[in-house]
mmCIF file of C-alpha atoms in Angstrom:
data_model
loop_
_atom_site.group_PDB
_atom_site.id
_atom_site.type_symbol
_atom_site.label_atom_id
_atom_site.label_comp_id
_atom_site.label_asym_id
_atom_site.label_seq_id
_atom_site.Cartn_x
_atom_site.Cartn_y
_atom_site.Cartn_z
ATOM 1 C CA MET A 4 -18.175 79.079 -66.697
ATOM 2 C CA SER A 5 -20.269 80.267 -63.837
ATOM 3 C CA PHE A 6 -19.271 79.782 -60.215
ATOM 4 C CA SER A 7 -22.117 77.366 -59.472
ATOM 5 C CA LYS A 8 -21.107 75.081 -62.331
ATOM 6 C CA ARG A 9 -17.503 75.045 -61.155
ATOM 7 C CA MET A 10 -18.636 74.073 -57.609
ATOM 8 C CA ARG A 11 -20.734 71.199 -58.952
ATOM 9 C CA LEU A 12 -17.576 69.788 -60.597
ATOM 10 C CA ILE A 13 -15.266 70.336 -57.608
ATOM 11 C CA LEU A 14 -17.505 68.978 -54.819
ATOM 12 C CA PRO A 15 -17.570 65.355 -56.105
ATOM 13 C CA LEU A 16 -13.759 65.448 -56.374
ATOM 14 C CA LEU A 17 -13.418 66.740 -52.813
ATOM 15 C CA ALA A 18 -15.795 64.060 -51.534
ATOM 16 C CA ALA A 19 -13.776 61.342 -53.281
ATOM 17 C CA LEU A 20 -10.517 62.659 -51.781
ATOM 18 C CA VAL A 21 -11.970 62.747 -48.254
ATOM 19 C CA LEU A 22 -13.346 59.184 -48.574
ATOM 20 C CA GLY A 23 -10.037 57.876 -49.884
ATOM 21 C CA ALA A 24 -8.098 59.530 -47.086
ATOM 22 C CA GLY A 25 -10.413 57.950 -44.493
ATOM 23 C CA LEU A 26 -10.039 54.480 -45.967
ATOM 24 C CA PHE A 27 -6.254 54.848 -45.992
ATOM 25 C CA ALA A 28 -6.174 56.022 -42.370
ATOM 26 C CA TYR A 29 -8.173 53.017 -41.092
ATOM 27 C CA ALA A 30 -6.645 50.351 -43.324
ATOM 28 C CA PRO A 31 -5.044 47.398 -41.361
ATOM 29 C CA PRO A 32 -1.305 46.735 -41.681
ATOM 30 C CA SER A 33 -0.261 44.674 -44.651
ATOM 31 C CA GLY A 34 0.958 41.820 -42.386
ATOM 32 C CA ALA A 35 -2.507 41.438 -40.918
ATOM 33 C CA GLN A 36 -4.155 40.707 -44.252
ATOM 34 C CA GLY A 37 -5.607 37.218 -44.628
ATOM 35 C CA VAL A 38 -5.455 36.236 -40.954
ATOM 36 C CA SER A 39 -9.150 35.671 -40.523
ATOM 37 C CA GLY A 40 -9.838 32.351 -38.721
ATOM 38 C CA SER A 41 -6.569 32.330 -36.704
ATOM 39 C CA ASN A 42 -6.541 31.865 -32.888
ATOM 40 C CA PRO A 43 -6.271 35.344 -31.295
ATOM 41 C CA THR A 44 -4.968 33.752 -28.009
ATOM 42 C CA ALA A 45 -2.342 31.525 -29.594
ATOM 43 C CA GLN A 46 0.470 33.413 -27.877
ATOM 44 C CA SER A 47 -1.174 33.473 -24.447
ATOM 45 C CA VAL A 48 0.090 31.358 -21.529
ATOM 46 C CA ASN A 49 -1.737 28.019 -21.306
ATOM 47 C CA GLU A 50 -2.434 25.938 -18.174
ATOM 48 C CA ARG A 51 0.489 23.574 -18.656
ATOM 49 C CA GLN A 52 2.976 26.433 -18.998
ATOM 50 C CA LEU A 53 1.479 28.095 -15.938
ATOM 51 C CA LEU A 54 1.883 24.950 -13.832
ATOM 52 C CA GLU A 55 5.451 24.396 -15.001
ATOM 53 C CA GLU A 56 6.428 27.933 -14.060
ATOM 54 C CA MET A 57 4.437 28.367 -10.852
ATOM 55 C CA LYS A 58 4.370 24.678 -9.745
ATOM 56 C CA LYS A 59 0.798 25.150 -8.571
ATOM 57 C CA ILE A 60 -2.343 27.219 -9.062
ATOM 58 C CA GLN A 61 -3.034 29.075 -5.830
ATOM 59 C CA GLY A 62 -6.249 30.973 -5.240
ATOM 60 C CA ARG A 63 -7.564 33.017 -2.335
ATOM 61 C CA VAL A 64 -10.218 31.808 0.093
ATOM 62 C CA THR A 65 -11.980 33.503 2.992
ATOM 63 C CA ILE A 66 -12.811 30.307 4.891
ATOM 64 C CA PRO A 67 -10.569 29.094 7.754
ATOM 65 C CA ASN A 68 -9.225 26.198 5.652
ATOM 66 C CA THR A 69 -6.511 28.005 3.705
ATOM 67 C CA ALA A 70 -5.452 24.721 2.063
ATOM 68 C CA ALA A 71 -8.617 24.931 -0.041
ATOM 69 C CA GLY A 72 -6.996 27.748 -1.984
ATOM 70 C CA LEU A 73 -4.624 25.303 -3.685
ATOM 71 C CA LEU A 74 -6.512 24.481 -6.865
ATOM 72 C CA GLU A 75 -4.061 22.361 -8.822
ATOM 73 C CA GLN A 76 -0.482 21.083 -8.606
ATOM 74 C CA PRO A 77 1.667 18.838 -10.834
ATOM 75 C CA GLN A 78 2.172 16.320 -8.005
ATOM 76 C CA GLY A 79 -1.555 15.679 -8.028
ATOM 77 C CA ARG A 80 -1.398 14.513 -11.625
ATOM 78 C CA ASP A 81 1.605 12.339 -10.759
ATOM 79 C CA TYR A 82 -0.299 10.696 -7.913
ATOM 80 C CA ARG A 83 -3.375 10.140 -10.079
ATOM 81 C CA GLY A 84 -1.156 8.470 -12.675
ATOM 82 C CA PHE A 85 0.339 6.212 -9.982
ATOM 83 C CA ARG A 86 -3.050 5.297 -8.528
ATOM 84 C CA GLU A 87 -4.691 4.570 -11.866
ATOM 85 C CA GLY A 88 -1.657 3.104 -13.626
ATOM 86 C CA ALA A 89 1.285 1.744 -11.642
ATOM 87 C CA LEU A 90 -0.454 0.726 -8.392
ATOM 88 C CA PRO A 91 -2.873 -1.826 -9.918
ATOM 89 C CA TRP A 92 0.052 -3.407 -11.761
ATOM 90 C CA ILE A 93 2.157 -3.550 -8.590
ATOM 91 C CA GLY A 94 -0.683 -5.159 -6.649
ATOM 92 C CA GLY A 95 -1.588 -7.591 -9.402
ATOM 93 C CA ILE A 96 1.989 -8.775 -9.927
ATOM 94 C CA LEU A 97 2.701 -9.195 -6.202
ATOM 95 C CA ILE A 98 -0.545 -10.922 -5.210
ATOM 96 C CA LEU A 99 -1.164 -13.048 -8.299
ATOM 97 C CA GLY A 100 2.550 -13.802 -8.560
ATOM 98 C CA MET A 101 2.628 -15.092 -4.985
ATOM 99 C CA LEU A 102 -0.481 -17.222 -5.525
ATOM 100 C CA ALA A 103 1.001 -18.685 -8.705
ATOM 101 C CA ALA A 104 4.346 -19.421 -7.023
ATOM 102 C CA LEU A 105 2.668 -21.174 -4.088
ATOM 103 C CA ALA A 106 0.463 -23.213 -6.419
ATOM 104 C CA LEU A 107 3.476 -24.331 -8.458
ATOM 105 C CA PHE A 108 5.397 -25.229 -5.299
ATOM 106 C CA TYR A 109 2.470 -27.222 -3.922
ATOM 107 C CA PHE A 110 1.981 -29.220 -7.113
ATOM 108 C CA ALA A 111 5.739 -29.804 -7.425
ATOM 109 C CA LYS A 112 6.560 -30.662 -3.785
ATOM 110 C CA GLY A 113 3.224 -31.302 -2.150
ATOM 111 C CA ARG A 114 2.585 -30.843 1.540
ATOM 112 C CA MET A 115 5.504 -31.011 3.959
ATOM 113 C CA ARG A 116 4.772 -34.117 6.020
ATOM 114 C CA MET A 117 5.918 -35.212 9.465
ATOM 115 C CA THR A 118 8.466 -37.886 8.578
ATOM 116 C CA GLU A 119 8.739 -39.219 12.147
ATOM 117 C CA GLY A 120 4.985 -39.465 12.651
ATOM 118 C CA TYR A 121 3.108 -38.253 15.708
ATOM 119 C CA ALA A 122 4.671 -38.811 19.124
ATOM 120 C CA GLY A 123 1.374 -38.401 20.935
ATOM 121 C CA VAL A 124 2.998 -35.966 23.368
ATOM 122 C CA LYS A 125 2.103 -32.280 23.269
ATOM 123 C CA ILE A 126 4.319 -29.305 24.034
ATOM 124 C CA LEU A 127 3.067 -25.768 24.670
ATOM 125 C CA ARG A 128 3.948 -23.509 21.755
ATOM 126 C CA PHE A 129 1.911 -20.328 22.378
ATOM 127 C CA ASN A 130 -0.076 -19.258 25.425
ATOM 128 C CA VAL A 131 -3.626 -17.903 25.414
ATOM 129 C CA PHE A 132 -2.668 -14.226 25.166
ATOM 130 C CA GLU A 133 -0.261 -14.834 22.282
ATOM 131 C CA ARG A 134 -2.914 -16.711 20.322
ATOM 132 C CA PHE A 135 -5.605 -14.137 21.077
ATOM 133 C CA ASN A 136 -3.398 -11.279 19.923
ATOM 134 C CA HIS A 137 -2.345 -13.196 16.807
ATOM 135 C CA TRP A 138 -5.932 -13.860 15.713
ATOM 136 C CA MET A 139 -7.073 -10.346 16.626
ATOM 137 C CA THR A 140 -4.301 -8.809 14.515
ATOM 138 C CA ALA A 141 -4.808 -11.323 11.707
ATOM 139 C CA THR A 142 -8.556 -10.637 11.538
ATOM 140 C CA ALA A 143 -7.945 -6.893 11.500
ATOM 141 C CA PHE A 144 -5.366 -7.286 8.728
ATOM 142 C CA ILE A 145 -7.755 -9.327 6.564
ATOM 143 C CA VAL A 146 -10.441 -6.635 6.935
ATOM 144 C CA LEU A 147 -7.903 -3.937 6.066
ATOM 145 C CA ALA A 148 -6.617 -5.930 3.092
ATOM 146 C CA ILE A 149 -10.086 -6.499 1.599
ATOM 147 C CA THR A 150 -11.225 -2.913 2.086
ATOM 148 C CA GLY A 151 -7.885 -1.563 0.884
ATOM 149 C CA LEU A 152 -7.947 -3.688 -2.272
ATOM 150 C CA ASN A 153 -11.428 -2.324 -2.946
ATOM 151 C CA TYR A 154 -9.860 1.140 -3.155
ATOM 152 C CA VAL A 155 -7.525 -0.063 -5.919
ATOM 153 C CA PHE A 156 -9.478 -2.739 -7.786
ATOM 154 C CA GLY A 157 -13.109 -2.255 -6.751
ATOM 155 C CA LYS A 158 -14.086 0.086 -9.572
ATOM 156 C CA ARG A 159 -12.544 -2.273 -12.125
ATOM 157 C CA LEU A 160 -13.649 -5.645 -10.749
ATOM 158 C CA LEU A 161 -16.668 -5.182 -8.475
ATOM 159 C CA MET A 162 -18.643 -2.328 -9.985
ATOM 160 C CA PRO A 163 -19.295 -4.218 -13.272
ATOM 161 C CA LEU A 164 -20.857 -7.011 -11.166
ATOM 162 C CA MET A 165 -23.240 -4.754 -9.223
ATOM 163 C CA SER A 166 -25.091 -1.513 -9.672
ATOM 164 C CA PRO A 167 -23.218 1.766 -9.155
ATOM 165 C CA GLU A 168 -25.456 2.486 -6.171
ATOM 166 C CA ALA A 169 -24.634 -0.857 -4.513
ATOM 167 C CA PHE A 170 -20.929 -0.367 -5.141
ATOM 168 C CA ALA A 171 -21.085 3.137 -3.660
ATOM 169 C CA THR A 172 -22.805 1.798 -0.519
ATOM 170 C CA TRP A 173 -20.288 -1.037 -0.147
ATOM 171 C CA SER A 174 -17.352 1.340 -0.651
ATOM 172 C CA ALA A 175 -18.684 3.788 1.947
ATOM 173 C CA TRP A 176 -18.959 1.020 4.558
ATOM 174 C CA ALA A 177 -15.581 -0.388 3.502
ATOM 175 C CA LYS A 178 -13.985 3.007 4.084
ATOM 176 C CA LEU A 179 -15.479 3.241 7.576
ATOM 177 C CA ALA A 180 -14.363 -0.301 8.404
ATOM 178 C CA HIS A 181 -10.844 0.451 7.162
ATOM 179 C CA ASN A 182 -10.583 3.598 9.267
ATOM 180 C CA PHE A 183 -11.828 2.062 12.525
ATOM 181 C CA VAL A 184 -10.361 -1.462 12.302
ATOM 182 C CA SER A 185 -6.948 0.074 11.667
ATOM 183 C CA TRP A 186 -6.720 0.963 15.376
ATOM 184 C CA VAL A 187 -7.200 -2.696 16.311
ATOM 185 C CA PHE A 188 -4.368 -3.627 13.950
ATOM 186 C CA ILE A 189 -2.080 -0.991 15.483
ATOM 187 C CA LEU A 190 -2.825 -2.291 18.988
ATOM 188 C CA GLY A 191 -2.091 -5.893 17.999
ATOM 189 C CA LEU A 192 1.077 -4.793 16.227
ATOM 190 C CA LEU A 193 2.375 -3.136 19.395
ATOM 191 C CA PHE A 194 1.643 -6.261 21.451
ATOM 192 C CA MET A 195 3.487 -8.412 18.888
ATOM 193 C CA LEU A 196 6.472 -6.092 19.034
ATOM 194 C CA VAL A 197 6.692 -6.283 22.831
ATOM 195 C CA VAL A 198 5.888 -9.979 23.332
ATOM 196 C CA TRP A 199 7.882 -11.602 20.513
ATOM 197 C CA ILE A 200 10.833 -9.309 19.849
ATOM 198 C CA LYS A 201 13.132 -11.285 22.187
ATOM 199 C CA ASP A 202 12.504 -14.470 20.171
ATOM 200 C CA ASN A 203 13.047 -12.802 16.789
ATOM 201 C CA ILE A 204 16.568 -11.481 17.260
ATOM 202 C CA PRO A 205 18.848 -13.078 14.606
ATOM 203 C CA ASP A 206 20.941 -15.944 16.006
ATOM 204 C CA ARG A 207 23.511 -18.518 14.870
ATOM 205 C CA TYR A 208 20.880 -20.878 13.459
ATOM 206 C CA ASP A 209 19.379 -18.453 10.969
ATOM 207 C CA TRP A 210 22.031 -18.429 8.255
ATOM 208 C CA ARG A 211 22.108 -22.234 8.073
ATOM 209 C CA TRP A 212 18.310 -22.314 7.926
ATOM 210 C CA LEU A 213 18.304 -19.888 5.002
ATOM 211 C CA ARG A 214 21.153 -21.694 3.235
ATOM 212 C CA GLU A 215 19.274 -24.996 3.387
ATOM 213 C CA GLY A 216 15.940 -23.474 2.390
ATOM 214 C CA GLY A 217 14.353 -24.255 5.740
ATOM 215 C CA GLY A 218 13.838 -27.886 4.814
ATOM 216 C CA PHE A 219 11.382 -27.072 2.043
ATOM 217 C CA LEU A 220 13.786 -28.090 -0.713
ATOM 218 C CA ARG A 221 15.814 -30.988 0.745
ATOM 219 C CA GLY A 222 13.287 -32.391 3.187
ATOM 220 C CA THR A 223 15.686 -32.151 6.140
ATOM 221 C CA HIS A 224 15.027 -29.548 8.803
ATOM 222 C CA PRO A 225 17.942 -27.455 10.090
ATOM 223 C CA PRO A 226 17.926 -26.582 13.810
ATOM 224 C CA ALA A 227 16.065 -23.458 14.871
ATOM 225 C CA GLY A 228 15.019 -21.653 18.007
ATOM 226 C CA ARG A 229 11.453 -20.740 18.900
ATOM 227 C CA PHE A 230 11.161 -18.924 15.561
ATOM 228 C CA ASN A 231 13.157 -19.980 12.516
ATOM 229 C CA ALA A 232 14.693 -17.537 10.028
ATOM 230 C CA GLY A 233 11.631 -17.629 7.763
ATOM 231 C CA GLN A 234 9.309 -16.748 10.623
ATOM 232 C CA LYS A 235 11.669 -13.976 11.695
ATOM 233 C CA LEU A 236 11.562 -12.513 8.196
ATOM 234 C CA ILE A 237 7.769 -12.510 8.323
ATOM 235 C CA TYR A 238 7.799 -11.021 11.827
ATOM 236 C CA TRP A 239 10.048 -8.107 10.891
ATOM 237 C CA SER A 240 8.181 -7.575 7.626
ATOM 238 C CA VAL A 241 4.931 -7.248 9.574
ATOM 239 C CA ILE A 242 6.455 -5.075 12.317
ATOM 240 C CA LEU A 243 8.380 -2.654 10.088
ATOM 241 C CA GLY A 244 5.809 -2.642 7.298
ATOM 242 C CA GLY A 245 2.985 -2.324 9.811
ATOM 243 C CA ILE A 246 4.642 0.653 11.502
ATOM 244 C CA ALA A 247 5.115 2.377 8.136
ATOM 245 C CA MET A 248 1.495 1.675 7.181
ATOM 246 C CA SER A 249 0.227 2.842 10.570
ATOM 247 C CA ALA A 250 2.167 6.112 10.426
ATOM 248 C CA SER A 251 1.110 6.871 6.851
ATOM 249 C CA GLY A 252 -2.459 5.870 7.664
ATOM 250 C CA VAL A 253 -2.644 8.281 10.607
ATOM 251 C CA LEU A 254 -1.456 11.090 8.314
ATOM 252 C CA MET A 255 -4.383 10.352 6.003
ATOM 253 C CA LEU A 256 -6.905 9.906 8.815
ATOM 254 C CA PHE A 257 -6.162 13.443 10.001
ATOM 255 C CA PRO A 258 -5.647 15.389 6.760
ATOM 256 C CA PHE A 259 -3.524 18.548 6.901
ATOM 257 C CA SER A 260 -2.917 18.082 10.635
ATOM 258 C CA PHE A 261 0.707 17.003 10.201
ATOM 259 C CA THR A 262 1.584 17.696 6.570
ATOM 260 C CA ASP A 263 0.437 19.461 3.418
ATOM 261 C CA ILE A 264 -1.243 17.959 0.356
ATOM 262 C CA ASN A 265 2.074 16.856 -1.138
ATOM 263 C CA GLY A 266 2.999 15.051 2.075
ATOM 264 C CA MET A 267 -0.360 13.300 2.116
ATOM 265 C CA GLN A 268 0.200 12.096 -1.430
ATOM 266 C CA TRP A 269 3.559 10.640 -0.391
ATOM 267 C CA ALA A 270 1.812 8.970 2.552
ATOM 268 C CA GLN A 271 -0.516 7.271 0.082
ATOM 269 C CA TYR A 272 2.430 6.122 -2.041
ATOM 270 C CA VAL A 273 3.965 4.461 1.033
ATOM 271 C CA HIS A 274 0.689 3.113 2.424
ATOM 272 C CA ALA A 275 -0.508 1.516 -0.796
ATOM 273 C CA THR A 276 2.819 0.036 -1.908
ATOM 274 C CA ILE A 277 3.744 -1.493 1.458
ATOM 275 C CA GLY A 278 0.177 -2.731 1.821
ATOM 276 C CA MET A 279 0.493 -4.729 -1.401
ATOM 277 C CA VAL A 280 3.821 -6.200 -0.268
ATOM 278 C CA LEU A 281 2.391 -7.230 3.119
ATOM 279 C CA ILE A 282 -0.643 -8.865 1.524
ATOM 280 C CA ALA A 283 1.669 -11.029 -0.593
ATOM 281 C CA VAL A 284 3.794 -11.899 2.471
ATOM 282 C CA ILE A 285 0.758 -12.846 4.565
ATOM 283 C CA ILE A 286 -0.588 -15.056 1.766
ATOM 284 C CA ALA A 287 2.651 -17.060 1.968
ATOM 285 C CA HIS A 288 2.371 -17.137 5.776
ATOM 286 C CA ILE A 289 -1.201 -18.459 5.605
ATOM 287 C CA TYR A 290 -0.185 -21.145 3.097
ATOM 288 C CA ILE A 291 2.673 -22.453 5.269
ATOM 289 C CA GLY A 292 0.562 -22.403 8.431
ATOM 290 C CA THR A 293 -2.331 -24.346 6.897
ATOM 291 C CA LEU A 294 -1.960 -26.290 3.659
ATOM 292 C CA GLY A 295 1.800 -26.198 3.212
ATOM 293 C CA MET A 296 2.989 -27.879 6.424
ATOM 294 C CA GLU A 297 1.423 -30.728 8.356
ATOM 295 C CA GLY A 298 0.910 -29.971 12.036
ATOM 296 C CA ALA A 299 1.718 -26.263 11.769
ATOM 297 C CA TYR A 300 -1.835 -24.999 12.330
ATOM 298 C CA ASP A 301 -2.001 -26.565 15.799
ATOM 299 C CA ALA A 302 0.522 -24.011 17.064
ATOM 300 C CA MET A 303 -1.921 -21.111 16.734
ATOM 301 C CA GLY A 304 -5.100 -23.161 16.579
ATOM 302 C CA ARG A 305 -4.680 -25.041 19.859
ATOM 303 C CA GLY A 306 -1.514 -23.586 21.329
ATOM 304 C CA GLU A 307 0.122 -27.018 21.581
ATOM 305 C CA VAL A 308 2.057 -28.998 18.954
ATOM 306 C CA ASP A 309 3.188 -32.588 18.715
ATOM 307 C CA LEU A 310 6.630 -33.168 20.212
ATOM 308 C CA ASN A 311 7.973 -34.751 17.011
ATOM 309 C CA TRP A 312 6.816 -31.749 14.971
ATOM 310 C CA ALA A 313 8.524 -29.377 17.393
ATOM 311 C CA ARG A 314 11.753 -31.415 17.293
ATOM 312 C CA ALA A 315 11.730 -31.436 13.494
ATOM 313 C CA HIS A 316 11.155 -27.697 12.997
ATOM 314 C CA HIS A 317 12.445 -26.073 16.211
ATOM 315 C CA SER A 318 14.924 -28.541 17.693
ATOM 316 C CA ALA A 319 17.043 -25.942 19.517
ATOM 317 C CA TRP A 320 13.947 -24.500 21.174
ATOM 318 C CA VAL A 321 12.756 -27.975 22.252
ATOM 319 C CA GLU A 322 16.143 -28.692 23.828
ATOM 320 C CA LYS A 323 15.861 -25.514 25.889
ATOM 321 C CA GLN A 324 12.323 -26.372 26.967
ATOM 322 C CA GLU A 325 13.302 -29.906 27.969
ATOM 323 C CA ALA A 326 16.363 -28.644 29.832
ATOM 324 C CA ARG A 327 14.184 -26.170 31.704
ATOM 325 C CA VAL A 328 11.714 -28.889 32.690
ATOM 326 C CA THR A 329 14.514 -31.263 33.695
ATOM 327 C CA GLY A 330 16.165 -28.551 35.765
ATOM 328 C CA ALA A 331 12.905 -27.792 37.525
ATOM 329 C CA ARG A 332 12.402 -31.486 38.380
ATOM 330 C CA ALA A 333 15.983 -32.155 39.490
ATOM 331 C CA PRO A 334 16.241 -32.727 43.261
ATOM 332 C CA HIS A 335 17.856 -29.874 45.100
ATOM 333 C CA PRO A 336 20.623 -30.813 47.558
ATOM 334 C CA ALA A 337 19.484 -30.822 51.164
ATOM 335 C CA PRO A 338 21.249 -28.433 53.492
ATOM 336 C CA ALA A 339 23.844 -30.015 55.763
ATOM 337 C CA GLU A 340 22.819 -30.490 59.354
#
């Protein structure tokens, strides 16, 4: 056989060997067969794992506000869950529960009447400054309550009744009103603390008043000073709750000036929860001062109350007032000559 014929037979064999060797060299491992369609990033770290390990996602910024570099934190999700889930339930239960309880009490007991009738004699209960400060603080609180409730319930209750544009406009003005009227509330709160604290110290009449339900259940009124135990509870609820709301509100009015983002979220927890409690308390206060008790509105409406009303609800205070007047009118002994 000639050399050329032998080469024609060998060359195809060599080509086949070279091709087979190349296929073998580039063949994938046996364990990788049949994995088409799988997720190539299945073993990578996901966002949830990253947050659990690092507690936050922190970026880098070149602007002066370095707090803007904090992109995400678990506490933010916790706060969003509270705002969208627990807070509306807390507010609904407290406010609607108080309204329902007062309605049941009114239909069961009716209005607390003056059993002795009107004496026709007036006694000064609150002076002009006390009444002015009361109504100034009360008006500010009502504005804050309405605008604050809009933050919690507005999107659910108001926006379906108006266009999104109208709701956005109302909410923007409500936010401004809340921010500016809050300073009026703080001022009135400080005046209340200074002017009335001496009359709201617990005394020997308070426990009996609480034990007898303040006369609401039995119809007989236990003795009380200028403020009875129920009014003292409302006073200290407003003072302590108002201070907590004022402090947390200032933290939110000046973001990042006193605390970080986590501290501001805690401020909102405190502000919103105490706000709901105070709204429920003030609803009860409004009921007693208007519909619930005959003659009570005159105290803040006119400053003077009927003498029989004062004797029924604040007998110890009336005795002090009468003793003071009697002492002032008593003749002083003339000096001996």
